[in-house]
C-alpha positions as a printed NumPy array, in Angstrom:
array([[ 51.124,  -1.765, -12.51 ],
       [ 49.323,  -3.728, -14.203],
       [ 44.96 ,  -3.516, -14.198],
       [ 44.381,  -6.267, -13.001],
       [ 47.332,  -5.107,  -9.826],
       [ 44.654,  -1.833,  -9.36 ],
       [ 42.183,  -4.323,  -9.155],
       [ 42.529,  -6.239,  -6.044],
       [ 43.33 ,  -3.106,  -4.987],
       [ 41.237,  -0.571,  -5.142],
       [ 37.468,  -0.564,  -5.274],
       [ 34.646,   1.534,  -6.148],
       [ 30.411,   0.973,  -6.232],
       [ 28.44 ,   3.633,  -7.761],
       [ 25.137,   4.725,  -5.998],
       [ 22.586,   6.08 ,  -8.093],
       [ 21.094,   8.864,  -6.176],
       [ 17.748,  10.57 ,  -7.523],
       [ 17.857,   9.599, -11.193],
       [ 16.015,   6.237, -10.798],
       [ 12.886,   5.577, -12.73 ],
       [ 10.142,   5.316,  -9.836],
       [ 11.026,   9.265,  -9.907],
       [ 10.301,  10.554, -13.209],
       [  7.702,   9.143, -12.741],
       [  6.003,   9.845,  -9.568],
       [  6.471,  13.246, -11.374],
       [  4.922,  13.244, -13.547],
       [  1.693,  11.398, -12.187],
       [  2.112,  14.221,  -9.397],
       [  2.387,  16.758, -11.812],
       [ -0.871,  15.849, -13.558],
       [ -2.924,  14.963, -11.145],
       [ -2.393,  18.548,  -9.495],
       [ -2.968,  20.141, -12.667],
       [ -6.073,  18.044, -13.095],
       [ -7.058,  18.827,  -9.604],
       [ -6.182,  22.426,  -9.786],
       [ -8.387,  22.827, -12.955],
       [-10.848,  21.016, -11.127],
       [-11.328,  23.797,  -7.932],
       [-10.785,  26.894, -10.605],
       [-13.207,  25.214, -12.744],
       [-15.418,  25.275,  -9.342],
       [-14.994,  28.497,  -8.504],
       [-15.868,  30.754, -11.887],
       [-18.912,  28.172, -12.896],
       [-17.192,  27.397, -16.034],
       [-15.311,  23.801, -17.607],
       [-11.826,  24.133, -17.842],
       [-11.54 ,  20.501, -18.082],
       [-13.215,  18.708, -21.   ],
       [-14.702,  15.916, -19.002],
       [-15.401,  16.887, -15.732],
       [-18.522,  18.849, -15.878],
       [-17.754,  21.581, -12.99 ],
       [-21.697,  22.853, -12.537],
       [-22.521,  19.63 , -10.007],
       [-19.32 ,  21.434,  -7.781],
       [-19.768,  23.819,  -5.164],
       [-16.274,  26.004,  -4.219],
       [-16.936,  26.23 ,  -0.806],
       [-15.717,  23.373,   0.324],
       [-14.751,  20.729,  -2.205],
       [-13.817,  23.569,  -5.236],
       [-11.03 ,  24.433,  -2.698],
       [-10.373,  21.298,  -0.762],
       [ -9.228,  20.894,  -4.632],
       [ -7.441,  23.711,  -5.039],
       [ -5.841,  22.795,  -2.812],
       [ -5.264,  19.358,  -3.091],
       [ -3.689,  20.335,  -6.625],
       [ -1.337,  22.65 ,  -5.383],
       [  0.467,  20.639,  -2.895],
       [  0.643,  18.61 ,  -5.624],
       [  2.186,  20.456,  -8.319],
       [  4.123,  21.282,  -5.401],
       [  6.108,  18.343,  -5.16 ],
       [  5.852,  16.718,  -8.393],
       [  8.262,  20.262,  -8.304],
       [ 10.237,  19.322,  -6.111],
       [ 11.188,  15.448,  -7.165],
       [ 12.002,  16.859,  -9.93 ],
       [ 14.659,  19.459,  -8.992],
       [ 15.949,  16.662,  -6.561],
       [ 15.995,  14.781,  -9.487],
       [ 17.676,  17.584, -12.096],
       [ 20.424,  18.274,  -8.896],
       [ 20.755,  14.153,  -9.064],
       [ 21.084,  14.489,  -5.717],
       [ 22.559,  11.322,  -3.272],
       [ 24.841,   9.862,  -6.289],
       [ 28.106,   9.616,  -5.991],
       [ 30.087,   6.112,  -5.45 ],
       [ 31.934,   4.102,  -3.015],
       [ 35.386,   4.088,  -3.089],
       [ 37.402,   1.703,  -1.088],
       [ 41.689,   2.1  ,  -1.196],
       [ 43.748,  -1.256,  -0.162],
       [ 47.055,   0.327,  -1.167],
       [ 45.678,   4.481,   1.181],
       [ 44.233,   2.112,   3.501],
       [ 41.482,   4.282,   2.654],
       [ 37.203,   4.276,   1.833],
       [ 35.225,   7.744,   0.332],
       [ 32.26 ,   8.27 ,   0.579],
       [ 31.218,  10.624,  -1.573],
       [ 27.35 ,  11.952,  -2.459],
       [ 26.258,  14.78 ,  -3.703],
       [ 23.374,  17.016,  -1.182],
       [ 21.008,  19.657,  -2.222],
       [ 23.036,  22.875,  -3.678],
       [ 24.931,  25.168,  -0.697],
       [ 28.059,  25.546,   0.448],
       [ 27.935,  20.605,   1.004],
       [ 26.466,  20.428,  -1.597],
       [ 29.289,  17.334,  -2.044],
       [ 29.656,  15.007,   0.477],
       [ 32.725,  13.446,   1.593],
       [ 33.244,  10.685,   4.463],
       [ 36.583,   9.205,   4.727],
       [ 37.746,   6.493,   7.207],
       [ 40.943,   4.627,   8.649],
       [ 41.18 ,   1.394,   7.895],
       [ 42.606,   0.884,  11.427],
       [ 38.591,   2.326,  11.987],
       [ 35.965,   0.131,  10.759],
       [ 35.259,  -2.296,  12.458],
       [ 32.575,  -4.235,   9.691],
       [ 29.681,  -4.869,   7.024],
       [ 27.185,  -4.822,   8.778],
       [ 23.714,  -6.162,   6.283],
       [ 20.008,  -4.895,   7.719],
       [ 17.337,  -6.631,   6.528],
       [ 13.793,  -5.845,   7.233],
       [ 10.594,  -6.901,   5.475],
       [  6.917,  -6.103,   5.652],
       [  5.163,  -3.318,   3.615],
       [  8.248,  -1.316,   3.315],
       [ 10.578,  -3.753,   2.97 ],
       [ 14.619,  -2.688,   3.292],
       [ 17.452,  -4.274,   2.686],
       [ 20.961,  -2.279,   3.631],
       [ 24.43 ,  -2.31 ,   3.938],
       [ 26.371,  -0.517,   7.093],
       [ 29.756,  -0.312,   6.98 ],
       [ 29.937,   0.333,  10.839],
       [ 32.925,   2.053,  12.749],
       [ 34.287,   1.473,  15.656],
       [ 33.222,   4.515,  16.828],
       [ 29.819,   2.943,  16.473],
       [ 28.781,   5.061,  13.343],
       [ 26.357,   2.77 ,  10.734],
       [ 27.551,   4.721,   6.921],
       [ 25.101,   3.499,   4.386],
       [ 26.251,   2.149,   0.785],
       [ 23.478,   0.774,  -0.936],
       [ 21.571,   3.889,  -2.962],
       [ 17.184,   3.88 ,  -1.577],
       [ 15.667,   2.177,  -4.737],
       [ 13.299,  -1.219,  -5.157],
       [ 15.047,  -3.724,  -2.765],
       [ 18.036,  -6.121,  -3.917],
       [ 17.031,  -9.822,  -4.112],
       [ 18.675, -11.537,  -0.732],
       [ 21.537, -13.257,  -2.989],
       [ 22.185, -10.105,  -4.221],
       [ 22.654,  -8.252,  -0.865],
       [ 24.175, -12.01 ,   0.305],
       [ 26.815, -11.559,  -2.266],
       [ 27.566,  -8.057,  -2.337],
       [ 27.675,  -8.108,   0.927],
       [ 30.049, -10.479,   1.933],
       [ 32.177,  -9.387,  -0.847],
       [ 32.844,  -5.746,   0.592],
       [ 34.26 ,  -7.268,   4.013],
       [ 36.219,  -9.503,   2.009],
       [ 37.918,  -7.167,   0.053],
       [ 38.212,  -5.323,   4.072],
       [ 39.15 ,  -8.353,   6.058],
       [ 36.745,  -7.261,   8.867],
       [ 33.23 ,  -9.244,   9.956],
       [ 29.957,  -9.264,   8.389],
       [ 26.903,  -8.962,  10.327],
       [ 23.698,  -9.423,  10.274],
       [ 23.645, -12.754,   7.891]])
């Protein structure tokens, strides 16, 4: 069997997880900002400048120093949480559509533990349609869903910057043609 025949029977889409540029950016920003707030709060407690460009003598520990320390701890904690999701690559995986065996495999990585690897397998006969969900506004969402006959909607696209409508529509229609099922939402 040639590679062209295999490509016509098997389609695999890679899904990017937590290792996105935006997560690296927010990890660094939260860490630096959190350290600044924490050091400012500690400086106000000891009345000593731990940061050269902040005059801690103008800050009273109660309530400003306590609040700044609290915000610093929260920001640093969020930074470590995002850094761990990047390290574990939570959400990464692939969608595999196998015409030869008539199976759809959706594989994702989760958080460490007994359910670290998430594997969903569906037979072609249980598939209903491909659904395109587009929500514009302040927090736009553009997601391709795999709809099953038992009313499940499984997201196939990764969480990232919304892709252009043209690319999203092309991907959804190509997948619907490949699986020989209906396309909803256009």
